[in-house]
Coordinates of N, CA, C and O and ligand atoms in Angstrom, one line a residue:
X1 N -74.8 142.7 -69.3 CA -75.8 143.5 -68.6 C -75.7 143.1 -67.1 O -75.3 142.0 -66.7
X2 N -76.0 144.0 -66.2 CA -75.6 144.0 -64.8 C -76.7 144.0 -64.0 O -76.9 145.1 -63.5
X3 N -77.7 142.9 -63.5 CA -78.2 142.5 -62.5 C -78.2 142.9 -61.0 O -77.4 142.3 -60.3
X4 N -78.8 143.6 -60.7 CA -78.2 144.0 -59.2 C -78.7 142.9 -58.5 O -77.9 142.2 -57.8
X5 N -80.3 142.6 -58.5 CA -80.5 142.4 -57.2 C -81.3 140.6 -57.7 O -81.1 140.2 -58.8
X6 N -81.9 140.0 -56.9 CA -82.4 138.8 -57.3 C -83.7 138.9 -58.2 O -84.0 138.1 -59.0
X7 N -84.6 140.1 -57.8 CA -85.3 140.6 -58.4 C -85.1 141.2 -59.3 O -86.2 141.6 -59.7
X8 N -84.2 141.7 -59.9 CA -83.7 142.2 -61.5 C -83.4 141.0 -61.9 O -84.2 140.7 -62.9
X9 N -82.6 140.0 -61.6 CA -82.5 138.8 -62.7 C -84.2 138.3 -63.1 O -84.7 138.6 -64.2
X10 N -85.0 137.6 -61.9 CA -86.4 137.4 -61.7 C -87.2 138.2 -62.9 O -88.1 137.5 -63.6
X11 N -86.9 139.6 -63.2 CA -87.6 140.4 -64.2 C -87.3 140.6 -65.3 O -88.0 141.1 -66.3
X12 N -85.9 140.0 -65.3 CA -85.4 140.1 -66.7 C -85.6 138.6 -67.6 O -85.5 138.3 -68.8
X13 N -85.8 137.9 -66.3 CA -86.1 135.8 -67.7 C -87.5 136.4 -67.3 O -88.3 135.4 -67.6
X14 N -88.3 137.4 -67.0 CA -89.9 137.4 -67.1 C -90.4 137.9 -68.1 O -91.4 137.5 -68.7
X15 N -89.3 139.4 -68.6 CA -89.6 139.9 -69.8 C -89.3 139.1 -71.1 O -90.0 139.3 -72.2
X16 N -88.0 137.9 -71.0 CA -87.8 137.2 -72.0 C -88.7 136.5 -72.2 O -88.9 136.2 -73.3
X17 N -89.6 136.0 -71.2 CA -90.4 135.1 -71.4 C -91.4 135.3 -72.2 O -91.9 134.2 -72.7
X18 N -92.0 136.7 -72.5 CA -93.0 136.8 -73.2 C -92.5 137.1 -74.6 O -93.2 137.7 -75.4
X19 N -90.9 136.6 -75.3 CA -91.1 137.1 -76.3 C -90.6 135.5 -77.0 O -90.4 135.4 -78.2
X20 N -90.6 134.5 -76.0 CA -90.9 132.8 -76.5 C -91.6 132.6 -77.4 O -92.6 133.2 -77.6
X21 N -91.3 131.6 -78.1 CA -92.6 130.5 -78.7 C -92.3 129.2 -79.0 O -91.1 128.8 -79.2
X22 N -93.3 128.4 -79.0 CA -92.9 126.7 -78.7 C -91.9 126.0 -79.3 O -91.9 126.3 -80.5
X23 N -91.2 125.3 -78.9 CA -90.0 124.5 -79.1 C -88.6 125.4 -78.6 O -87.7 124.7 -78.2
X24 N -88.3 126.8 -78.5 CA -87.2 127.3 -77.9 C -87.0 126.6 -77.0 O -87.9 126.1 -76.3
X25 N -85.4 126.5 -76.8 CA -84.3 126.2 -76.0 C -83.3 126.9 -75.6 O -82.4 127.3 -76.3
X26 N -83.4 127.0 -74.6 CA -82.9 128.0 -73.8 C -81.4 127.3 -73.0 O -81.8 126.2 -72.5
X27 N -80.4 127.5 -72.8 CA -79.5 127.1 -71.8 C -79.1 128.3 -70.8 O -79.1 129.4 -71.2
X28 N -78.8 127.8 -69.5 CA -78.2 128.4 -68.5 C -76.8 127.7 -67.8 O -76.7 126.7 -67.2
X29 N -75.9 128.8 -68.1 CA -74.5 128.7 -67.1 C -74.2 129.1 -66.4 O -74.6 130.3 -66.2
X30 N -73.1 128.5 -65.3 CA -72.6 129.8 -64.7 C -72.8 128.4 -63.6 O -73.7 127.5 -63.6
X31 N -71.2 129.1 -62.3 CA -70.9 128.6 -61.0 C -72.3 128.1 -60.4 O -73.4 128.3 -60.9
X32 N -72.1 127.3 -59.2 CA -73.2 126.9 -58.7 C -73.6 128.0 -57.6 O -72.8 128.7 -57.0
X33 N -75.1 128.1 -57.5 CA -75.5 129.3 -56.6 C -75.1 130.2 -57.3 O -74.3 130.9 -56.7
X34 N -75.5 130.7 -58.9 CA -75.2 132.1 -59.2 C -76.4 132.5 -59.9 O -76.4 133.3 -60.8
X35 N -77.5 131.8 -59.6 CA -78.8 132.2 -59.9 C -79.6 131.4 -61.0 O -80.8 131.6 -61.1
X36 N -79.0 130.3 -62.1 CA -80.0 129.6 -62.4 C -80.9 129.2 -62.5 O -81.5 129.0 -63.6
X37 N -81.4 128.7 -60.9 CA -82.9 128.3 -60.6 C -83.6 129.8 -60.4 O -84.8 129.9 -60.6
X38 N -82.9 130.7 -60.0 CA -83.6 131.8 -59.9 C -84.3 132.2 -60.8 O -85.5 132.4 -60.7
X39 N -83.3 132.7 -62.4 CA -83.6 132.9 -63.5 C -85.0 132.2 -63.8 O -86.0 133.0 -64.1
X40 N -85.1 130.7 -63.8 CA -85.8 129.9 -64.4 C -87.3 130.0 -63.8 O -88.3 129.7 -64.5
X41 N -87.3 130.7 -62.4 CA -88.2 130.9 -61.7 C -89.1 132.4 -62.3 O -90.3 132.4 -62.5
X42 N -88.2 133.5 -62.5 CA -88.7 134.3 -63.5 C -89.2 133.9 -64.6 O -90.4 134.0 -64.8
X43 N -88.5 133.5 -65.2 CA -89.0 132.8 -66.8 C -90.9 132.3 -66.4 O -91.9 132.6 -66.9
X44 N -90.5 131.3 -65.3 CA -91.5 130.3 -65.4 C -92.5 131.6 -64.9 O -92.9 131.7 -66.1
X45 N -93.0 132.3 -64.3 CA -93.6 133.8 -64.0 C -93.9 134.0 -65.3 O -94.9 133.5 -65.6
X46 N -93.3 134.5 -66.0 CA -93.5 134.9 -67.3 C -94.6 134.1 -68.5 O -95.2 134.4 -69.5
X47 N -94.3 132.9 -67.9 CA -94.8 131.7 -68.9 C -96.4 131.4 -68.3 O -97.2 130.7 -69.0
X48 N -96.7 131.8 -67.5 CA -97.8 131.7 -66.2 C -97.9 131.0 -65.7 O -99.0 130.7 -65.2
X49 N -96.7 130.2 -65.5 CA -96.8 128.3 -64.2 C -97.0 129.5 -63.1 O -96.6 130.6 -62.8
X50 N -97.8 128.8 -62.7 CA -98.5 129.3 -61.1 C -97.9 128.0 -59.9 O -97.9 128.0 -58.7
X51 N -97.4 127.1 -60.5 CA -96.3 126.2 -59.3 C -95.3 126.8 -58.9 O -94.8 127.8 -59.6
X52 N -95.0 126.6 -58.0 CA -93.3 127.2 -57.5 C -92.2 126.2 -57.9 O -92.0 125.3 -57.1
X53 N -91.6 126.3 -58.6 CA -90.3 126.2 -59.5 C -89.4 125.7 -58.3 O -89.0 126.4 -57.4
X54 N -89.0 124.2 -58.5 CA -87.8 124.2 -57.7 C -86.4 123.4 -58.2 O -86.5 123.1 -59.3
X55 N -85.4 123.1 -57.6 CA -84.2 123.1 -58.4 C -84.3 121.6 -58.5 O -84.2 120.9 -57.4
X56 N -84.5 120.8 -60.0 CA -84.6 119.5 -60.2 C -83.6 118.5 -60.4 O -83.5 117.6 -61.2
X57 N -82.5 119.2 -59.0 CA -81.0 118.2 -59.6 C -81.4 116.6 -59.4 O -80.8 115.9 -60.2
X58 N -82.1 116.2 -58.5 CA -82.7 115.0 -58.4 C -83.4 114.1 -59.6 O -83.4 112.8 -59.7
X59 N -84.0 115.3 -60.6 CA -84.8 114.4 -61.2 C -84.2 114.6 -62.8 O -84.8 114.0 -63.7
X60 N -83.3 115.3 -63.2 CA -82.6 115.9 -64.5 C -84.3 116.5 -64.7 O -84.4 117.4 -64.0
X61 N -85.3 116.2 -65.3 CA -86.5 117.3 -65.7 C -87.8 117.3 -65.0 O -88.4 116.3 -64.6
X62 N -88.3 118.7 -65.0 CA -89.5 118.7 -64.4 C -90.5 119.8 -65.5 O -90.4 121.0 -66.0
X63 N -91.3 119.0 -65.5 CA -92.5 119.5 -66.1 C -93.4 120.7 -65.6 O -94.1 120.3 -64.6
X64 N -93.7 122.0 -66.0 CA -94.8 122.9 -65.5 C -95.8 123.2 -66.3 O -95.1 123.3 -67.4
X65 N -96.7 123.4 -66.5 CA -98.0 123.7 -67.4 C -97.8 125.0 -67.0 O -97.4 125.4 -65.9
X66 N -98.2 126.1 -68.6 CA -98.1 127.7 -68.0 C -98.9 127.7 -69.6 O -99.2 126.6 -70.1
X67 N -99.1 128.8 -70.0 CA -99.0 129.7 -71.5 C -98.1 128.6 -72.3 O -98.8 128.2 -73.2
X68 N -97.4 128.3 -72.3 CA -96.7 127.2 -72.7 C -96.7 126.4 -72.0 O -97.3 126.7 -71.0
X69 N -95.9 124.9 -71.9 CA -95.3 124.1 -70.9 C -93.7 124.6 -71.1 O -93.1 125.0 -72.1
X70 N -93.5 124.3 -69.9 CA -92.0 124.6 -69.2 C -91.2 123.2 -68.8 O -91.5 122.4 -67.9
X71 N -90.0 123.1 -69.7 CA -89.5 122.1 -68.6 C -88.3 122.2 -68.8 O -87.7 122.3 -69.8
X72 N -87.9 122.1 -67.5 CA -86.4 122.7 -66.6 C -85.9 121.5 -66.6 O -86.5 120.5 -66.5
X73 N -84.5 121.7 -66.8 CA -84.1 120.3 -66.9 C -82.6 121.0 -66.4 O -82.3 122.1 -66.8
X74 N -81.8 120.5 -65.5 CA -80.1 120.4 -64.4 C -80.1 119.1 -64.7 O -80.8 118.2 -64.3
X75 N -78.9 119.1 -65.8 CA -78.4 118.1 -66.1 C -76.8 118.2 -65.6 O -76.0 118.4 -66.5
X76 N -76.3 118.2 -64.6 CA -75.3 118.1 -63.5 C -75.1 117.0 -63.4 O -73.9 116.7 -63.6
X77 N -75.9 115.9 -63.1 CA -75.6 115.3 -62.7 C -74.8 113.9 -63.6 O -74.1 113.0 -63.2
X78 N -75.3 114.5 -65.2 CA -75.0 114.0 -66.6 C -73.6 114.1 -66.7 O -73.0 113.2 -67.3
X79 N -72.9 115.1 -66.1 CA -71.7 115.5 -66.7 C -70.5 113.9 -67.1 O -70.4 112.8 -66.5
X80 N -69.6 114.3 -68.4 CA -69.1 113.2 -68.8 C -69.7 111.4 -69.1 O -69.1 110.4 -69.3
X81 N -71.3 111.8 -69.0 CA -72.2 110.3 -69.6 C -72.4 110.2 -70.8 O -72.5 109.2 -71.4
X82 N -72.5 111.4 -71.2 CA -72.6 111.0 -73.0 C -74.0 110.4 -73.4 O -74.3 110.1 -74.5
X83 N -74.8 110.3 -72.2 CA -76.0 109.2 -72.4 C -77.0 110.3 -73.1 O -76.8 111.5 -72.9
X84 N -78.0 110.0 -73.9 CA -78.8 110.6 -74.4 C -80.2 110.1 -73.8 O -80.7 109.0 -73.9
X85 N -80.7 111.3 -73.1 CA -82.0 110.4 -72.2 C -83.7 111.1 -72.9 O -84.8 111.3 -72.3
X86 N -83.1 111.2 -74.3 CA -84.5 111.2 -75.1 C -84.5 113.2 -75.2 O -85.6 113.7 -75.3
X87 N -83.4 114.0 -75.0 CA -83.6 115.2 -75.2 C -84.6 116.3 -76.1 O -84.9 117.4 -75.8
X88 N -84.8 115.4 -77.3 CA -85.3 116.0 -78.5 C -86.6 115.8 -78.2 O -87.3 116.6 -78.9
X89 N -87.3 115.0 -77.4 CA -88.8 114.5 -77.1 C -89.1 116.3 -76.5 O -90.0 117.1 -76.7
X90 N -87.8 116.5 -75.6 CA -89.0 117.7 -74.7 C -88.1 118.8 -76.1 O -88.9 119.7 -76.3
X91 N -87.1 119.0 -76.9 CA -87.1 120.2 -77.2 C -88.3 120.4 -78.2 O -89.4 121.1 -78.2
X92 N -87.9 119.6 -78.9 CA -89.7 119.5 -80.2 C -91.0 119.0 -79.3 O -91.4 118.0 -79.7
X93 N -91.4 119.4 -78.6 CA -92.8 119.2 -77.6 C -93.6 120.3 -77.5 O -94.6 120.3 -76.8
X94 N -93.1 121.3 -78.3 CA -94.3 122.3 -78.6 C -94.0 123.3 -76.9 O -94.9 123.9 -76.2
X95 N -92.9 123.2 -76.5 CA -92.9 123.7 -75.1 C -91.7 124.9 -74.8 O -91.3 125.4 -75.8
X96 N -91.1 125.2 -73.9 CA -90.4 126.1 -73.2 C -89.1 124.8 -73.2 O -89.6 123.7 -73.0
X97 N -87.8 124.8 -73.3 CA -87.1 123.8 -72.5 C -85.8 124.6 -72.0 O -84.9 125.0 -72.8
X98 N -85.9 124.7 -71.0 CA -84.4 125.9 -69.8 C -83.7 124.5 -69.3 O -84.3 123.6 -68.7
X99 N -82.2 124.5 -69.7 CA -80.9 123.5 -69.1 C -80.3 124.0 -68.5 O -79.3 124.6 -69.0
X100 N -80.6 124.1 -67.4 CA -79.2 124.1 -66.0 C -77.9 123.3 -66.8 O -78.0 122.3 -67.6
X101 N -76.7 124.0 -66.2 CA -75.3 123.2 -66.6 C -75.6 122.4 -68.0 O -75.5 121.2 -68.1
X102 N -75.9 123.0 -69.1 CA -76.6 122.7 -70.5 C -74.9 122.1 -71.0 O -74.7 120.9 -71.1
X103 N -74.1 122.9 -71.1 CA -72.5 122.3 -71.9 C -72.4 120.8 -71.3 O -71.7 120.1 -72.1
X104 N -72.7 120.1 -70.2 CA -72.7 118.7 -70.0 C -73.5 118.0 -71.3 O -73.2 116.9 -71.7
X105 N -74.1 118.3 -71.5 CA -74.6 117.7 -73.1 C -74.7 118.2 -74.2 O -75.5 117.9 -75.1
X106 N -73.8 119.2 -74.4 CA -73.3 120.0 -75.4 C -73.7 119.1 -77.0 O -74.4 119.6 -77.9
X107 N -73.2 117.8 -77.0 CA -73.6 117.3 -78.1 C -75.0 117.4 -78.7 O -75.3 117.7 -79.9
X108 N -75.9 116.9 -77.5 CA -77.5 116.8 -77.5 C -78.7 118.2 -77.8 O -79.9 118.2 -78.0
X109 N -77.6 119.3 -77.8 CA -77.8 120.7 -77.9 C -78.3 120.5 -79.6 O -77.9 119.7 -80.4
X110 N -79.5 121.9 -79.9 CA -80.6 122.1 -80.9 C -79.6 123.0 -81.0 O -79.2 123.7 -80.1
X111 N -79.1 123.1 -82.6 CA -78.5 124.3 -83.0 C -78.9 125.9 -82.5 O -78.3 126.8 -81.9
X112 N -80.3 125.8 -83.0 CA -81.3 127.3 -82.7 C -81.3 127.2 -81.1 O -81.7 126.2 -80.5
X113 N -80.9 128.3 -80.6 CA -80.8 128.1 -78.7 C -80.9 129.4 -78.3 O -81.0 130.3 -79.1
X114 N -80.9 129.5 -77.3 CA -80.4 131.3 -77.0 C -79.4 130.3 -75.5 O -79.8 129.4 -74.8
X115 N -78.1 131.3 -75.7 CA -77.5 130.5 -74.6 C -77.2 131.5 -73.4 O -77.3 132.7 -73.6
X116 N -77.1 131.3 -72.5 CA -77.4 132.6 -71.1 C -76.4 132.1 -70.2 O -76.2 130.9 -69.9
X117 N -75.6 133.0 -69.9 CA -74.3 132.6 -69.2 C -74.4 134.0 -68.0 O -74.5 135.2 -68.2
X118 N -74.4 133.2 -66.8 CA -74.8 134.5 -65.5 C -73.5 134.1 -64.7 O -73.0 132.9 -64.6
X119 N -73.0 135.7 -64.2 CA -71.7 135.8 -63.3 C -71.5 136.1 -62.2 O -72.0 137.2 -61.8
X120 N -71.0 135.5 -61.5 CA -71.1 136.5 -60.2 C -70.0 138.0 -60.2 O -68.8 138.1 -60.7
X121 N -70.8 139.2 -59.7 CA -70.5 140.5 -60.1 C -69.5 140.6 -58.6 O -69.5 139.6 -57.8
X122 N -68.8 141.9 -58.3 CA -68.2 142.5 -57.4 C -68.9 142.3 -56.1 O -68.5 141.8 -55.0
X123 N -70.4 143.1 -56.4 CA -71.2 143.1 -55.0 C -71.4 141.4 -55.0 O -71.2 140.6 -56.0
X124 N -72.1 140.9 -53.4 CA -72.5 140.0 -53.1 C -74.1 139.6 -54.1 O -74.2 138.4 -54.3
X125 N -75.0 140.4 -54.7 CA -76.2 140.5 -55.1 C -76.3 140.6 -56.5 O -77.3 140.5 -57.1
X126 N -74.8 141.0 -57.1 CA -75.1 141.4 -58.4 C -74.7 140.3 -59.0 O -74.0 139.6 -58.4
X127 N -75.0 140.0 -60.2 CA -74.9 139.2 -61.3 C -74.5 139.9 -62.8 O -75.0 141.0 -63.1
X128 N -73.7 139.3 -63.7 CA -73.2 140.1 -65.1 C -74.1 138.8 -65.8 O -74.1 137.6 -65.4
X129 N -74.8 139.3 -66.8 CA -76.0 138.2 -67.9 C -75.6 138.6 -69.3 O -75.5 139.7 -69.7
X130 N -75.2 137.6 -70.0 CA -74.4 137.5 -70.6 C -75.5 136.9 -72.3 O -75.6 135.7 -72.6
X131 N -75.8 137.4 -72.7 CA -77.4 136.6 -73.9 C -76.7 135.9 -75.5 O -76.7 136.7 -76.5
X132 N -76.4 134.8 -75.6 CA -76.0 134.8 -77.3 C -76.8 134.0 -78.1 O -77.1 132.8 -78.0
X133 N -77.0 134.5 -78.7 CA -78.4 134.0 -79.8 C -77.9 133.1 -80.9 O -77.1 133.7 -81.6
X134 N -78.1 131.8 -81.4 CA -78.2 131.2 -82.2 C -79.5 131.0 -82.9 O -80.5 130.4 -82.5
X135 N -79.4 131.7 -84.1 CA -80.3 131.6 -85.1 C -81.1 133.0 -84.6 O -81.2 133.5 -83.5
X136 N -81.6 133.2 -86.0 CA -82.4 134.7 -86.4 C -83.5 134.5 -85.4 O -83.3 135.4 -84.6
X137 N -84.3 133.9 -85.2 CA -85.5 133.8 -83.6 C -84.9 134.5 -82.6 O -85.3 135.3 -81.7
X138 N -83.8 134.0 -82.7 CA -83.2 134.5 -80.9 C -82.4 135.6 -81.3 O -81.9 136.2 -80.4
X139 N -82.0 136.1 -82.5 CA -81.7 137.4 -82.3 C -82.6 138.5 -81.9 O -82.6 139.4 -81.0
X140 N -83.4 138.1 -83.0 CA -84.8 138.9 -82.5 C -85.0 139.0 -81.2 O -85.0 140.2 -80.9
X141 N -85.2 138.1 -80.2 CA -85.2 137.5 -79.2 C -84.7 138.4 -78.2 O -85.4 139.2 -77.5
X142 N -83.3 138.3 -78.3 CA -82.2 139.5 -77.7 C -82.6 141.2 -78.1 O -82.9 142.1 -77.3
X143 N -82.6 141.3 -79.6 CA -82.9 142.9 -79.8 C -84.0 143.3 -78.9 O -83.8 144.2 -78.1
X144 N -85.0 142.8 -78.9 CA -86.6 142.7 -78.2 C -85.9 143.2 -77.0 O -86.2 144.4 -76.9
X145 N -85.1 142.8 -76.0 CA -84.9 142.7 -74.7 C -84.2 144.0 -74.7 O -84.2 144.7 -73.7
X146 N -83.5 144.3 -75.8 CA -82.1 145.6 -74.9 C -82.8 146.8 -75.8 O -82.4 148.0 -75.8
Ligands
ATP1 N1 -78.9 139.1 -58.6 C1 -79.2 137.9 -58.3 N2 -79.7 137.0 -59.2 C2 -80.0 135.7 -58.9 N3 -79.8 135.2 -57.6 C3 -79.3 136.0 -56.7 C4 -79.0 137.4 -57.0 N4 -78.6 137.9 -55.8 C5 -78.6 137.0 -54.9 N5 -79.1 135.8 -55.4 C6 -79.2 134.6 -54.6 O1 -78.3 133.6 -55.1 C7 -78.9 132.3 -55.0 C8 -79.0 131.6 -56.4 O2 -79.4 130.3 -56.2 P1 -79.9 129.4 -57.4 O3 -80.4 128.1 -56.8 O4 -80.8 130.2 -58.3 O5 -78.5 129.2 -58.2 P2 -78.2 128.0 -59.2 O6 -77.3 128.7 -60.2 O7 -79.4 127.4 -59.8 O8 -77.4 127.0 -58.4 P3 -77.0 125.4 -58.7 O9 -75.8 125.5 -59.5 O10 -76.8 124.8 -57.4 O11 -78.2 124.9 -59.5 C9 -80.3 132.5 -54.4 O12 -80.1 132.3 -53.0 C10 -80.6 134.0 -54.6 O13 -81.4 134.5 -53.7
MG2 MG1 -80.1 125.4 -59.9

């Protein structure tokens, strides 16, 4: 699906957001600067965090209180550590959990996921969103959306 503008991606993790429920895991891929934090920033809109959402390459996770809790986790900086820094605490936490650069710990990955892979399109603004569902939740998940 084709994304034109930053506010189409923005509206589109807002509408997913309302069709969550606790413990989903979510991943996000895709080049650096191709909207990640942006997505997550919708989402978090959706979830009703009233914080402003910012990009936590410094800290691998940040916590938001919404309708659910939200926690964003860029794990970039993981890549090739292999280290396990307690992942399962936030996916089973009764919460939201969205992974920037998520395939860096591919191992540490919850079977049930929805995985989101965003492209950069032709125009400068557009994005190609890409949705694959692991496990019956997240198909639902996807049908819900298109
Ligand atoms: N259709 C679009 N969807 C998302 N972002 C867009 C779109 N068009 C333009 N942008 C711009 O692209 C940039 C995306 O930056 P963002 O920080 O969200 O990317 P990222 O994938 O999280 O990067 P990083 O890999 O550094 O974490 C923003 O400046 C945003 O305004
Ligand atoms: Mg980012």
């Amino acid at each position: 699906m084709l994304l034109r503008t930053e506010k189409d991606t923005q509206d589109f993790a807002y509408r997913l957001a309302k069709e969550l429920q606790p413990n989903d895991v979510l991943t996000l891929e895709g080049q650096l600067g191709v909207g990640k934090t942006t997505f997550t920033k919708g989402l978090a809109k959706g979830l009703g965090v009233k914080r402003n959402i910012s990009s936590p390459t410094f800290t691998i996770v940040k916590e938001y209180r919404g309708r659910l809790p939200l926690y964003h986790m860029d794990v970039y900086r993981l890549e090739n550590s292999m280290e396990d820094i307690g992942f399962d605490d936030y996916f089973f936490a009764d919460g939201i959990t969205v992974i920037e650069w998520a395939s860096f710990i591919e191992d540490f990955l919850p079977k049930e996921r929805l995985d989101i892979t965003l492209r950069y399109a032709d125009n400068d603004n557009q994005r190609e969103i890409t949705l694959t569902p692991f496990g019956e939740h997240f198909e639902q998940v996807v049908k819900a959306l298109s």
